[in-house]
Structures are given as C-alpha cells and as structure tokens.
Amino acid sequence: MWKTTLSVFVSVVLLATFSFVVWVVASHDYRWEALAPYWKNLLSGWGTTLLISVLALVLSVLVGVLLTAGQLSGHRLPAFLCRVYVEFIRGTPLLTQILIGYYLVADAVGWHSRFGVGLVVLSCFSGAYLSEIFRGGIESVPASQWLSARAIGLTGAQTYRFVVVPQAVRRVLPASAGQFANLIKDSSLLFVISVHEFTMQAREANANTYATFEAYLPLIVGYFLLTFPISLLSRRLERRYRYEH
Amino acid sequence: MSIEIEGLTKHYGSTRAIDGIDLAFGDAVKVLALIGPSGGGKSTLLRLLGGLETSDSGSVRIDGAAVPRDEEGQRAWRRRNGFLFQSFNLFPHLTALENIVLPLVEAHGWTRDAARARAREVVERFGMGDHLAKRPAELSGGQQQRIALARAMAHGPALLLLDEPTSALDPERKAEVLDLVEELCRAGQRTVLSTHEMGFARGSADAVVFLSAGKVVESGTAEEVFGAPKSETVKAFLGKVMRW
Ligand SMILES: Nc1ncnc2c1ncn2[C@@H]1O[C@H](COP(=O)(O)OP(=O)(O)O)[C@@H](O)[C@H]1O
Ligand SMILES: [Mg+2]
C-alpha cells in the first residue's frame, strides 16, 4: 500500500516538475536568428568534443589500468606513488590542473598543442577516477575465486586474465560508464586553454550575440547525444552479465 | 600411494593449526580420510598436502617426492593433483564446460578440442551431460560440486584432495556427490579427504586419521578407528556424531 502511495507521489512530483521546466523553457521568447551565423561553429565544437572524448576515453582507460596495476603490484614504491597520484588528482580542481598542465608543464617541454595537452590532462584526471573504480572491482572478486584459480594451477597472470578481470569488468561497468559521462562533460573545462570545443563555441556565440539561452540550449542536446549512448550501452552489457549473483 | 609426514607444523599467528604431525602410510592405502572436530586442522593439512600452503617446519613426502616449498614448484605440484573445496569452487562467469576446459588448456597445455572432448566424457560419466552449457548460478549446490569434482579429476590427478566436499549440501544432495567420490575411489583414484560423513569414511577409506587441535589423536584402518577407538577424545567424538 505505502509502496503504491510512494510511487504515485514520486511520479506526480517528477511529472509536474518536468512539465513545468519544459513549459518555462519552451515559452521563452527566443531570438534564434541571432545564433544563425554560429551554427557552423557550434557543430565543429561538438565534433571537437566528440573527438576529444573518444580519444580521452581510450587514454584514460589506459591510465586507469596502469594506476590500478601499480597499486596492486605488491611493490611498495609504485603502490605508494600511484596512491599519491590518485589522491592528488582527485583532491584538486580539474581547472587548475588544465592551467598548470598547459601553461607550466607543457610549456616547459615546449609542447604547445592545446588539443593535445587538453587531451592528456583530461585523460590523467579521468584515469585517476577510473583506477579507483577498477581497483574496487578487482578487490570485489571474492577470495574463493583466487583460491580456486591457485588450486587448479593457474599462474598469477593467468588468474588475472581468465578469472579476476572478466569478473571485475562486469562489476565496474556501471560506475565506469558514469565516469565516461563525467569525462565528456568535464571536457568543457578545456575552454580555459582555448580548446575550441563545444562549450567554448557556445560561450563565444553568447559573448557576440548576448543570446544566452539560444547559445547554451544546444549544449543540452549535444552533450546528451554523447552521454546517452554510453548509458544505453552500459545497461545492455549489465543485462547481459546478470547471471552472476 | 605412500605418504610420509614428519614433524609437520603450520601456525597462523598464535594458532597452531598443525602442531607437529608424524604419519606414514604405505601403498596399500589408496583412500585416506581425515576426521575430527572443526578447527582440528583437517583443511590445513589438506592444503599442505596439495601445495596450497607452505609449512613452517617438517616435511611431507608423497611417493617419495617432497612437496615443494617454492611457488613455482608448488604450482607444478598443484597441477599434478586435484583439489575440491567445500563450496565456491567454480568460476561464475564460465559455463560448466568452460570451467573444466580452462585448467586443461591453460594449466596442462591441452588443445581446446581435446579438453572439450575430455570434459564432455567426464561430465557424461557423472550424469551431468545436460548441464554443460549452464553457468554455476543455474546449477544446484550438488550439481556445482559434481562439476567441480569433474574439474578436479579431469586431468587424471596423482592425488585427489577433497576438503569436506559435501558439508555445504542438503542431505539428499550429499549422496549425489558421495556416490561419485566412492566410484572414483573404487576405480583406484588415490584420494585424501576430510569429512564429517562417518559412514562414508568407514565404508570407503583404507585409513583414517583423527585430528584435533593440530595433532594426530588416533590413526589406523577404518575398522580400528571406528570399531575400537583407543582414546577418550575419539570415543567421545564418535559417540556424539554417530548418535543421530
Ligand atoms: N588462513 C588462516 N588464517 C588464520 N587461521 C587459520 C587459517 N586457516 C586455519 N586457521 C586456524 O587453524 C585452525 C585449524 O583450522 P582448519 O585446518 O580449517 O581446521 P578444520 O578444517 O579441521 O576445521 C583453526 O583454529 C583455524 O581457525
Ligand atoms: Mg575445514
């Protein structure tokens, strides 16, 4: 009984809020014609965001795997260094990391590609979060599985490859998908080093036209188009792996 | 099978899991049963026999060969033998067939085809042919244990080590597994098992060792230990477990 009441209540509140927001947004008096000259820029910005997201996604998985390996290596020094790295990255603002990465570190080695540096900083940032997710996934594989693998005579590497990683991957999928969505949205901070990604283009359009909502509304659609497929894919994979209890 | 154990000890912190054990059995003993109260050291002794754990001191020789003390040597030792735990033996992400094929291919270097054929053969023999494509979560506890047993013996282990293979099962499931174990023993599979199934130990084991607090309290043939126990500890234990 209380379950029904609760679900009716939640549905009503959500529907009401949602309708209200849609109504307010839809009934605003837009000047879309002011934005007309900027559509091309917005589209190219979206393309840049897509590209940097895909590349950073791959690179951050690599960083995450290396950090996880370092932490689980059983050797003190790499474990300690990886730990420090992860804590430091997770404990400081991405904005500052991008600024330091581009204007101080990359500058010191003579690298001036905004896109390249942005990609690397973003991957290092997201990789730190992923490594925590991966480590949790590996540690969640029960001791009985390690023991069974030992008992049948698998080596350490074989145990990871055939027993631990396949089970860990299924467990980390939802959290990793969430982190990938964050990564896509976080890429908007690359405006501080003038990478011409999606958000940067919207900011410029706004600055030139003062058509604030017209410039920023496309971001909703654009980012959702990038994050929603990840969410869908993650759900599908989760369903496929549901045999484990 | 000859088993020679001399001055064997294994401590966990201040717990003396195995506390100076000496045992010797000759070739006539094909099936050895470890019995005794929980915490007596049965699992620890099995892990030491199987190369899953390194002793603090003493030695174990099986057919004259000492159980290695280094990781590499122990791995080779584990491959040669077969181990079955009380539960959670199988890998949940693999089907029954894949669970059996994995060690044959990766630890024993068989071809995938040969491994599949062997897995099918063993599983058919265990009366589980219909379940090859199922994952552990789709099998009952007894079925899981039978698949795990198939995995432990598919490569023809020199020694089969079973740690309370039926303790986690319902009474009617225990028989399914014990029947198989008995059949394997009859067929000449050399086996060391720990068990609380006294009827099984009495009927199938050539020798029985009673362990308590890490020490051997009594050992001998099944008839000696069950028929005429010498120590009060064993009498009291058997009196309790046989009463119901
Ligand atoms: N990995 C371990 N760490 C700490 N103590 C252990 C461990 N394994 C066994 N012990 C202890 O050693 C003793 C013997 O345990 P075990 O060999 O499991 O006995 P049994 O199998 O006869 O019940 C017990 O007191 C147990 O708590
Ligand atoms: Mg035990």
Short mmCIF file of C-alpha atoms and ligand atoms in Angstrom, two decimals:
data_model
loop_
_atom_site.label_atom_id
_atom_site.label_comp_id
_atom_site.label_asym_id
_atom_site.label_seq_id
_atom_site.Cartn_x
_atom_site.Cartn_y
_atom_site.Cartn_z
CA MET A 1 0.00 0.00 0.00
CA TRP A 2 2.63 2.54 1.06
CA LYS A 3 4.65 1.42 -1.95
CA THR A 4 1.84 2.43 -4.31
CA THR A 5 1.40 5.73 -2.49
CA LEU A 6 5.11 6.43 -2.72
CA SER A 7 5.39 5.61 -6.41
CA VAL A 8 2.31 7.72 -7.23
CA PHE A 9 3.80 10.58 -5.22
CA VAL A 10 7.20 10.33 -6.90
CA SER A 11 5.61 10.12 -10.35
CA VAL A 12 3.43 13.14 -9.76
CA VAL A 13 6.30 15.26 -8.40
CA LEU A 14 8.61 14.30 -11.26
CA LEU A 15 5.99 14.81 -13.96
CA ALA A 16 4.92 18.16 -12.53
CA THR A 17 8.49 19.43 -12.20
CA PHE A 18 9.42 18.17 -15.64
CA SER A 19 6.37 19.71 -17.32
CA PHE A 20 6.96 22.98 -15.55
CA VAL A 21 10.59 23.16 -16.66
CA VAL A 22 9.72 22.22 -20.23
CA TRP A 23 6.92 24.79 -20.28
CA VAL A 24 9.18 27.58 -18.96
CA VAL A 25 11.95 26.70 -21.39
CA ALA A 26 9.59 26.32 -24.36
CA SER A 27 7.62 29.50 -23.72
CA HIS A 28 10.72 31.68 -23.58
CA ASP A 29 10.93 34.23 -26.38
CA TYR A 30 13.98 33.08 -28.34
CA ARG A 31 15.92 35.00 -30.99
CA TRP A 32 17.24 32.01 -32.90
CA GLU A 33 18.09 34.23 -35.89
CA ALA A 34 20.84 35.86 -33.79
CA LEU A 35 22.50 32.50 -33.48
CA ALA A 36 22.35 31.72 -37.20
CA PRO A 37 25.95 32.72 -38.02
CA TYR A 38 27.24 30.48 -35.21
CA TRP A 39 25.62 27.16 -36.02
CA LYS A 40 28.64 26.08 -38.01
CA ASN A 41 30.97 26.86 -35.10
CA LEU A 42 28.76 25.02 -32.65
CA LEU A 43 28.74 21.99 -34.89
CA SER A 44 32.51 21.99 -35.26
CA GLY A 45 32.80 22.45 -31.48
CA TRP A 46 30.58 19.43 -30.99
CA GLY A 47 32.83 17.48 -33.34
CA THR A 48 35.89 18.53 -31.32
CA THR A 49 34.20 17.46 -28.08
CA LEU A 50 33.28 14.13 -29.65
CA LEU A 51 36.84 13.57 -30.85
CA ILE A 52 38.50 14.57 -27.60
CA SER A 53 36.01 12.48 -25.62
CA VAL A 54 36.62 9.34 -27.64
CA LEU A 55 40.40 9.76 -27.50
CA ALA A 56 40.39 10.66 -23.80
CA LEU A 57 38.14 7.72 -23.08
CA VAL A 58 40.65 5.31 -24.56
CA LEU A 59 43.63 7.07 -23.00
CA SER A 60 42.01 7.34 -19.56
CA VAL A 61 41.28 3.62 -19.52
CA LEU A 62 44.96 3.06 -20.22
CA VAL A 63 45.96 5.44 -17.42
CA GLY A 64 43.43 3.82 -15.09
CA VAL A 65 44.69 0.32 -15.84
CA LEU A 66 48.32 1.36 -15.25
CA LEU A 67 47.44 3.06 -11.97
CA THR A 68 45.46 0.02 -10.84
CA ALA A 69 48.31 -2.28 -11.79
CA GLY A 70 50.73 -0.06 -9.88
CA GLN A 71 48.56 -0.08 -6.78
CA LEU A 72 48.00 -3.84 -6.85
CA SER A 73 51.56 -4.70 -7.91
CA GLY A 74 52.55 -5.69 -4.41
CA HIS A 75 55.62 -3.48 -4.64
CA ARG A 76 55.64 -0.68 -2.11
CA LEU A 77 57.12 2.18 -4.09
CA PRO A 78 54.88 2.05 -7.19
CA ALA A 79 51.85 1.35 -4.99
CA PHE A 80 52.66 4.39 -2.87
CA LEU A 81 53.35 6.66 -5.86
CA CYS A 82 50.14 5.63 -7.61
CA ARG A 83 48.20 6.20 -4.40
CA VAL A 84 49.67 9.70 -4.03
CA TYR A 85 48.89 10.46 -7.67
CA VAL A 86 45.29 9.33 -7.36
CA GLU A 87 44.68 11.23 -4.13
CA PHE A 88 46.28 14.36 -5.51
CA ILE A 89 44.38 14.35 -8.80
CA ARG A 90 41.08 13.59 -7.14
CA GLY A 91 41.63 16.19 -4.46
CA THR A 92 42.38 19.19 -6.67
CA PRO A 93 40.26 21.09 -9.25
CA LEU A 94 40.49 19.98 -12.87
CA LEU A 95 40.51 23.64 -13.91
CA THR A 96 43.80 24.22 -12.08
CA GLN A 97 45.28 21.02 -13.45
CA ILE A 98 44.50 22.12 -17.00
CA LEU A 99 46.06 25.56 -16.43
CA ILE A 100 49.21 24.18 -14.80
CA GLY A 101 49.42 21.39 -17.36
CA TYR A 102 49.29 23.75 -20.31
CA TYR A 103 50.95 26.97 -19.17
CA LEU A 104 53.64 25.50 -16.92
CA VAL A 105 54.35 21.82 -17.63
CA ALA A 106 53.71 21.57 -21.37
CA ASP A 107 55.28 24.99 -21.89
CA ALA A 108 58.43 23.86 -20.07
CA VAL A 109 58.87 20.98 -22.51
CA GLY A 110 57.97 23.14 -25.48
CA TRP A 111 54.65 21.48 -26.32
CA HIS A 112 52.06 23.97 -27.49
CA SER A 113 49.19 21.89 -28.83
CA ARG A 114 46.13 22.99 -26.89
CA PHE A 115 44.17 20.00 -28.07
CA GLY A 116 46.99 17.57 -27.25
CA VAL A 117 47.69 18.94 -23.79
CA GLY A 118 43.98 19.15 -23.03
CA LEU A 119 43.55 15.54 -24.07
CA VAL A 120 46.42 14.35 -21.88
CA VAL A 121 45.36 16.33 -18.79
CA LEU A 122 41.77 15.17 -19.15
CA SER A 123 42.89 11.55 -19.51
CA CYS A 124 45.19 11.77 -16.48
CA PHE A 125 42.33 13.28 -14.48
CA SER A 126 39.71 10.74 -15.52
CA GLY A 127 42.21 7.88 -15.29
CA ALA A 128 42.67 8.56 -11.58
CA TYR A 129 38.93 8.11 -11.01
CA LEU A 130 38.80 5.04 -13.22
CA SER A 131 41.66 3.41 -11.35
CA GLU A 132 39.67 3.67 -8.13
CA ILE A 133 36.71 2.03 -9.85
CA PHE A 134 38.90 -0.70 -11.36
CA ARG A 135 40.66 -1.39 -8.07
CA GLY A 136 37.33 -1.70 -6.30
CA GLY A 137 36.17 -4.11 -9.00
CA ILE A 138 39.20 -6.33 -8.68
CA GLU A 139 39.08 -6.32 -4.90
CA SER A 140 35.40 -7.27 -5.01
CA VAL A 141 36.22 -10.62 -6.62
CA PRO A 142 35.97 -12.99 -3.63
CA ALA A 143 38.99 -14.74 -2.13
CA SER A 144 37.44 -18.11 -3.02
CA GLN A 145 37.96 -17.31 -6.70
CA TRP A 146 41.67 -16.62 -6.20
CA LEU A 147 41.98 -19.81 -4.18
CA SER A 148 40.21 -21.88 -6.84
CA ALA A 149 42.46 -20.42 -9.51
CA ARG A 150 45.52 -21.31 -7.44
CA ALA A 151 44.20 -24.79 -6.78
CA ILE A 152 43.86 -25.59 -10.48
CA GLY A 153 47.43 -24.42 -11.03
CA LEU A 154 46.98 -21.09 -12.79
CA THR A 155 49.83 -18.58 -12.62
CA GLY A 156 49.23 -15.08 -11.25
CA ALA A 157 48.91 -13.63 -14.74
CA GLN A 158 46.53 -16.40 -15.83
CA THR A 159 44.44 -15.83 -12.72
CA TYR A 160 44.01 -12.17 -13.65
CA ARG A 161 43.35 -12.90 -17.29
CA PHE A 162 40.89 -15.77 -17.03
CA VAL A 163 39.32 -15.41 -13.61
CA VAL A 164 39.64 -11.99 -11.99
CA VAL A 165 39.50 -9.46 -14.82
CA PRO A 166 36.48 -11.00 -16.61
CA GLN A 167 34.52 -10.87 -13.36
CA ALA A 168 35.80 -7.43 -12.39
CA VAL A 169 34.90 -5.94 -15.78
CA ARG A 170 31.25 -6.84 -15.30
CA ARG A 171 31.24 -5.29 -11.87
CA VAL A 172 32.85 -1.99 -12.88
CA LEU A 173 30.74 -1.36 -15.99
CA PRO A 174 28.05 0.86 -14.44
CA ALA A 175 30.48 3.02 -12.47
CA SER A 176 32.85 3.30 -15.45
CA ALA A 177 30.00 4.40 -17.70
CA GLY A 178 29.20 7.12 -15.18
CA GLN A 179 32.82 8.23 -15.21
CA PHE A 180 32.84 8.33 -19.02
CA ALA A 181 29.81 10.60 -18.96
CA ASN A 182 31.63 12.84 -16.48
CA LEU A 183 34.66 12.87 -18.74
CA ILE A 184 32.58 14.15 -21.64
CA LYS A 185 31.11 16.93 -19.55
CA ASP A 186 34.45 17.75 -17.92
CA SER A 187 35.97 18.33 -21.35
CA SER A 188 34.01 21.62 -21.35
CA LEU A 189 36.59 22.99 -18.91
CA LEU A 190 39.19 22.96 -21.67
CA PHE A 191 37.87 26.42 -22.61
CA VAL A 192 40.45 27.82 -20.13
CA ILE A 193 43.21 26.96 -22.57
CA SER A 194 41.03 27.91 -25.56
CA VAL A 195 40.43 24.49 -27.00
CA HIS A 196 37.59 25.14 -29.42
CA GLU A 197 35.27 22.50 -28.12
CA PHE A 198 31.51 22.60 -27.80
CA THR A 199 31.12 24.75 -24.68
CA MET A 200 33.79 27.19 -25.83
CA GLN A 201 31.85 27.77 -29.05
CA ALA A 202 28.67 28.39 -27.09
CA ARG A 203 30.48 30.89 -24.87
CA GLU A 204 31.76 32.75 -27.91
CA ALA A 205 28.37 32.78 -29.56
CA ASN A 206 26.88 34.17 -26.37
CA ALA A 207 29.59 36.80 -25.99
CA ASN A 208 29.00 38.06 -29.53
CA THR A 209 25.19 37.96 -29.62
CA TYR A 210 24.06 38.20 -25.99
CA ALA A 211 21.59 35.47 -26.99
CA THR A 212 22.46 33.47 -23.89
CA PHE A 213 19.80 30.77 -23.95
CA GLU A 214 19.96 30.39 -27.69
CA ALA A 215 23.71 29.78 -27.39
CA TYR A 216 23.59 27.41 -24.43
CA LEU A 217 20.44 25.39 -25.14
CA PRO A 218 22.12 23.42 -27.94
CA LEU A 219 24.60 22.19 -25.31
CA ILE A 220 21.82 20.21 -23.65
CA VAL A 221 21.05 18.35 -26.83
CA GLY A 222 24.69 18.00 -27.86
CA TYR A 223 26.02 16.60 -24.60
CA PHE A 224 23.03 14.35 -24.11
CA LEU A 225 23.62 12.87 -27.56
CA LEU A 226 27.11 11.92 -26.38
CA THR A 227 26.32 10.63 -22.89
CA PHE A 228 23.06 8.80 -23.54
CA PRO A 229 24.51 6.12 -25.85
CA ILE A 230 27.08 5.30 -23.15
CA SER A 231 24.32 4.91 -20.62
CA LEU A 232 22.35 2.69 -23.01
CA LEU A 233 25.35 0.53 -23.81
CA SER A 234 26.21 0.12 -20.15
CA ARG A 235 22.67 -1.01 -19.34
CA ARG A 236 22.73 -3.51 -22.14
CA LEU A 237 26.03 -5.01 -21.06
CA GLU A 238 24.84 -5.14 -17.46
CA ARG A 239 21.78 -7.09 -18.51
CA ARG A 240 23.94 -9.48 -20.47
CA TYR A 241 26.10 -10.21 -17.43
CA ARG A 242 23.24 -10.59 -14.98
CA TYR A 243 23.75 -14.34 -14.41
CA GLU A 244 26.12 -13.66 -11.53
CA HIS A 245 24.66 -13.34 -8.06
CA MET B 1 50.42 -44.26 -2.52
CA SER B 2 52.93 -43.70 0.19
CA ILE B 3 52.57 -40.70 2.43
CA GLU B 4 55.30 -39.78 4.89
CA ILE B 5 54.79 -36.81 7.14
CA GLU B 6 57.49 -35.82 9.61
CA GLY B 7 57.35 -33.15 12.29
CA LEU B 8 54.91 -31.09 10.27
CA THR B 9 53.84 -27.73 11.74
CA LYS B 10 51.85 -24.80 10.44
CA HIS B 11 50.94 -21.87 12.67
CA TYR B 12 48.72 -18.91 11.93
CA GLY B 13 49.84 -16.26 14.37
CA SER B 14 49.38 -17.96 17.70
CA THR B 15 47.03 -20.66 16.34
CA ARG B 16 48.79 -23.98 15.94
CA ALA B 17 46.72 -25.28 13.05
CA ILE B 18 49.11 -28.20 12.52
CA ASP B 19 51.24 -28.88 15.55
CA GLY B 20 53.94 -31.46 14.94
CA ILE B 21 52.39 -34.28 12.93
CA ASP B 22 54.07 -37.58 12.09
CA LEU B 23 52.27 -40.04 9.85
CA ALA B 24 53.27 -42.81 7.48
CA PHE B 25 51.10 -44.83 5.13
CA GLY B 26 52.22 -47.40 2.60
CA ASP B 27 50.98 -48.34 -0.83
CA ALA B 28 48.02 -50.27 0.49
CA VAL B 29 46.31 -47.02 1.47
CA LYS B 30 44.52 -45.61 -1.55
CA VAL B 31 41.91 -43.59 0.28
CA LEU B 32 42.75 -41.65 3.42
CA ALA B 33 40.05 -39.93 5.47
CA LEU B 34 40.72 -37.06 7.87
CA ILE B 35 38.13 -36.73 10.59
CA GLY B 36 37.79 -34.76 13.81
CA PRO B 37 36.24 -31.64 15.28
CA SER B 38 36.05 -28.33 13.40
CA GLY B 39 39.23 -26.35 13.77
CA GLY B 40 41.20 -29.55 14.28
CA GLY B 41 43.47 -28.88 11.31
CA LYS B 42 41.96 -31.03 8.54
CA SER B 43 41.76 -28.24 5.94
CA THR B 44 45.23 -27.00 6.79
CA LEU B 45 46.71 -30.47 6.39
CA LEU B 46 44.97 -30.89 3.03
CA ARG B 47 46.30 -27.52 1.84
CA LEU B 48 49.81 -28.55 2.91
CA LEU B 49 49.47 -31.88 1.08
CA GLY B 50 48.20 -30.08 -2.00
CA GLY B 51 50.91 -27.41 -2.13
CA LEU B 52 48.43 -24.60 -1.45
CA GLU B 53 50.27 -23.60 1.70
CA THR B 54 53.85 -23.80 2.91
CA SER B 55 54.61 -25.48 6.23
CA ASP B 56 56.60 -23.76 8.96
CA SER B 57 58.69 -26.86 9.55
CA GLY B 58 58.74 -30.57 8.87
CA SER B 59 58.25 -32.40 5.61
CA VAL B 60 55.61 -34.16 3.53
CA ARG B 61 56.60 -36.81 1.02
CA ILE B 62 54.20 -38.45 -1.37
CA ASP B 63 55.56 -41.47 -3.22
CA GLY B 64 58.99 -40.31 -2.14
CA ALA B 65 58.69 -36.81 -3.60
CA ALA B 66 58.73 -33.89 -1.15
CA VAL B 67 56.03 -31.24 -1.51
CA PRO B 68 57.94 -28.22 -2.87
CA ARG B 69 58.33 -25.09 -0.78
CA ASP B 70 58.81 -22.58 -3.60
CA GLU B 71 55.91 -21.01 -5.52
CA GLU B 72 56.93 -22.39 -8.90
CA GLY B 73 57.43 -25.92 -7.60
CA GLN B 74 54.14 -25.75 -5.69
CA ARG B 75 52.30 -24.67 -8.81
CA ALA B 76 53.60 -27.69 -10.69
CA TRP B 77 52.57 -29.80 -7.69
CA ARG B 78 49.06 -28.33 -7.66
CA ARG B 79 48.71 -29.06 -11.36
CA ARG B 80 49.61 -32.65 -10.81
CA ASN B 81 46.96 -33.07 -8.13
CA GLY B 82 43.29 -32.11 -7.87
CA PHE B 83 41.59 -30.07 -5.17
CA LEU B 84 37.94 -29.70 -4.22
CA PHE B 85 36.79 -27.24 -1.57
CA GLN B 86 33.59 -27.29 0.41
CA SER B 87 31.95 -24.70 -1.88
CA PHE B 88 32.53 -21.82 -4.31
CA ASN B 89 34.91 -23.86 -6.44
CA LEU B 90 33.55 -22.85 -9.83
CA PHE B 91 34.08 -19.64 -11.77
CA PRO B 92 30.67 -17.95 -12.06
CA HIS B 93 31.36 -16.26 -15.40
CA LEU B 94 32.14 -19.55 -17.15
CA THR B 95 29.83 -22.39 -18.13
CA ALA B 96 30.28 -25.82 -16.61
CA LEU B 97 32.11 -26.92 -19.74
CA GLU B 98 34.41 -23.89 -19.76
CA ASN B 99 35.15 -24.39 -16.07
CA ILE B 100 36.55 -27.81 -16.83
CA VAL B 101 38.26 -26.82 -20.07
CA LEU B 102 40.10 -23.81 -18.60
CA PRO B 103 42.66 -25.68 -16.47
CA LEU B 104 43.14 -28.41 -19.07
CA VAL B 105 44.08 -25.83 -21.68
CA GLU B 106 45.83 -23.18 -19.59
CA ALA B 107 47.49 -25.23 -16.87
CA HIS B 108 48.03 -28.51 -18.70
CA GLY B 109 48.60 -27.36 -22.27
CA TRP B 110 45.90 -29.50 -23.88
CA THR B 111 44.35 -28.41 -27.16
CA ARG B 112 40.91 -26.90 -26.83
CA ASP B 113 39.35 -29.78 -28.77
CA ALA B 114 40.96 -32.43 -26.63
CA ALA B 115 39.96 -30.56 -23.48
CA ARG B 116 36.34 -30.23 -24.66
CA ALA B 117 36.15 -33.90 -25.52
CA ARG B 118 37.59 -34.87 -22.14
CA ALA B 119 35.25 -32.51 -20.27
CA ARG B 120 32.23 -33.99 -22.08
CA GLU B 121 33.38 -37.51 -21.32
CA VAL B 122 33.81 -36.86 -17.59
CA VAL B 123 30.59 -34.92 -17.25
CA GLU B 124 28.61 -37.63 -19.07
CA ARG B 125 30.10 -40.18 -16.73
CA PHE B 126 28.97 -38.02 -13.80
CA GLY B 127 25.45 -37.95 -15.23
CA MET B 128 25.54 -34.21 -15.89
CA GLY B 129 25.65 -34.17 -19.68
CA ASP B 130 22.61 -31.88 -19.92
CA HIS B 131 24.22 -29.16 -17.86
CA LEU B 132 27.41 -28.47 -19.79
CA ALA B 133 26.24 -25.14 -21.16
CA LYS B 134 24.91 -23.84 -17.84
CA ARG B 135 26.64 -21.38 -15.58
CA PRO B 136 27.14 -22.20 -11.89
CA ALA B 137 24.26 -19.93 -10.83
CA GLU B 138 21.90 -22.14 -12.86
CA LEU B 139 23.05 -25.32 -11.09
CA SER B 140 22.08 -26.69 -7.68
CA GLY B 141 24.73 -26.95 -4.98
CA GLY B 142 25.11 -30.66 -5.59
CA GLN B 143 25.43 -30.18 -9.33
CA GLN B 144 28.04 -27.46 -8.80
CA GLN B 145 30.06 -29.80 -6.58
CA ARG B 146 29.87 -32.56 -9.19
CA ILE B 147 31.12 -30.22 -11.91
CA ALA B 148 33.87 -29.04 -9.58
CA LEU B 149 34.78 -32.65 -8.90
CA ALA B 150 34.87 -33.29 -12.64
CA ARG B 151 37.24 -30.35 -12.99
CA ALA B 152 39.46 -31.60 -10.17
CA MET B 153 39.86 -35.07 -11.72
CA ALA B 154 39.63 -34.44 -15.48
CA HIS B 155 43.40 -34.32 -15.92
CA GLY B 156 43.94 -37.58 -14.04
CA PRO B 157 45.39 -36.23 -10.79
CA ALA B 158 48.03 -38.22 -8.96
CA LEU B 159 46.26 -37.33 -5.76
CA LEU B 160 42.71 -36.06 -5.30
CA LEU B 161 42.28 -33.81 -2.26
CA LEU B 162 38.72 -33.22 -1.09
CA ASP B 163 38.01 -30.80 1.75
CA GLU B 164 34.59 -31.60 3.19
CA PRO B 165 33.14 -31.94 -0.31
CA THR B 166 29.55 -32.36 0.92
CA SER B 167 29.41 -30.21 4.06
CA ALA B 168 27.63 -27.33 2.33
CA LEU B 169 24.97 -29.57 0.77
CA ASP B 170 21.46 -30.68 1.75
CA PRO B 171 21.30 -34.30 2.89
CA GLU B 172 19.74 -35.54 -0.35
CA ARG B 173 22.44 -33.76 -2.37
CA LYS B 174 25.29 -35.20 -0.31
CA ALA B 175 24.60 -38.67 -1.65
CA GLU B 176 24.87 -37.48 -5.27
CA VAL B 177 28.41 -36.31 -4.63
CA LEU B 178 29.49 -39.07 -2.27
CA ASP B 179 28.39 -41.71 -4.79
CA LEU B 180 30.73 -40.19 -7.34
CA VAL B 181 33.60 -39.93 -4.89
CA GLU B 182 33.14 -43.54 -3.92
CA GLU B 183 33.04 -44.58 -7.56
CA LEU B 184 36.30 -42.73 -8.21
CA CYS B 185 37.93 -44.34 -5.19
CA ARG B 186 36.77 -47.78 -6.31
CA ALA B 187 38.30 -47.13 -9.71
CA GLY B 188 41.64 -46.66 -7.99
CA GLN B 189 41.82 -42.86 -7.68
CA ARG B 190 44.15 -42.07 -4.82
CA THR B 191 42.32 -39.71 -2.54
CA VAL B 192 42.73 -37.82 0.72
CA LEU B 193 39.53 -36.28 2.03
CA SER B 194 38.31 -34.57 5.16
CA THR B 195 34.74 -35.36 6.02
CA HIS B 196 32.04 -35.38 8.65
CA GLU B 197 30.31 -38.26 6.85
CA MET B 198 31.40 -41.02 9.21
CA GLY B 199 29.52 -43.71 7.31
CA PHE B 200 31.37 -42.78 4.17
CA ALA B 201 34.77 -42.67 5.90
CA ARG B 202 34.15 -46.04 7.48
CA GLY B 203 32.96 -47.64 4.26
CA SER B 204 35.38 -46.20 1.75
CA ALA B 205 38.63 -45.21 3.47
CA ASP B 206 41.58 -47.56 3.78
CA ALA B 207 42.97 -45.45 6.59
CA VAL B 208 41.54 -42.84 8.94
CA VAL B 209 43.31 -40.06 10.81
CA PHE B 210 41.64 -38.26 13.68
CA LEU B 211 42.94 -34.69 14.05
CA SER B 212 42.26 -32.43 16.98
CA ALA B 213 43.96 -29.15 17.90
CA GLY B 214 46.54 -29.71 15.18
CA LYS B 215 47.65 -33.10 16.50
CA VAL B 216 47.00 -36.67 15.42
CA VAL B 217 44.94 -38.19 18.19
CA GLU B 218 44.50 -41.54 16.52
CA SER B 219 45.20 -43.16 13.19
CA GLY B 220 44.73 -46.57 11.68
CA THR B 221 42.41 -48.55 9.46
CA ALA B 222 38.76 -47.57 9.38
CA GLU B 223 37.93 -50.66 11.41
CA GLU B 224 40.49 -49.79 14.08
CA VAL B 225 39.46 -46.16 14.48
CA PHE B 226 35.70 -46.66 14.21
CA GLY B 227 35.45 -50.17 15.62
CA ALA B 228 37.78 -49.89 18.59
CA PRO B 229 38.83 -46.30 19.25
CA LYS B 230 41.54 -46.12 21.89
CA SER B 231 41.45 -42.51 23.02
CA GLU B 232 38.66 -40.92 25.03
CA THR B 233 38.59 -37.92 22.66
CA VAL B 234 37.80 -40.11 19.66
CA LYS B 235 35.27 -42.18 21.61
CA ALA B 236 33.50 -39.05 22.78
CA PHE B 237 33.53 -37.54 19.26
CA LEU B 238 32.24 -40.68 17.59
CA GLY B 239 29.69 -41.13 20.34
CA LYS B 240 28.32 -37.70 19.58
CA VAL B 241 28.33 -37.77 15.77
CA MET B 242 27.09 -41.36 15.47
CA ARG B 243 24.21 -40.88 17.89
CA TRP B 244 21.87 -39.35 15.32
N1 LIG C 1 44.20 -18.87 6.84
C1 LIG C 1 44.09 -18.95 8.19
N2 LIG C 1 44.40 -17.88 8.96
C2 LIG C 1 44.30 -17.97 10.31
N3 LIG C 1 43.92 -19.05 10.98
C3 LIG C 1 43.60 -20.14 10.27
C4 LIG C 1 43.66 -20.15 8.85
N4 LIG C 1 43.29 -21.37 8.41
C5 LIG C 1 43.00 -22.08 9.51
N5 LIG C 1 43.19 -21.35 10.64
C6 LIG C 1 43.00 -21.83 12.01
O1 LIG C 1 43.69 -23.03 12.14
C7 LIG C 1 42.93 -23.98 12.89
C8 LIG C 1 42.70 -25.22 12.05
O2 LIG C 1 41.77 -24.89 11.02
P1 LIG C 1 41.35 -25.88 9.87
O3 LIG C 1 42.55 -26.50 9.28
O4 LIG C 1 40.47 -25.12 8.96
O5 LIG C 1 40.51 -26.97 10.68
P2 LIG C 1 39.36 -27.94 10.16
O6 LIG C 1 39.42 -27.98 8.68
O7 LIG C 1 39.66 -29.23 10.82
O8 LIG C 1 38.07 -27.39 10.67
C9 LIG C 1 41.66 -23.27 13.30
O9 LIG C 1 41.83 -22.78 14.60
C10 LIG C 1 41.56 -22.16 12.32
O10 LIG C 1 40.89 -21.06 12.91
MG MG C 2 37.96 -27.41 7.31
#
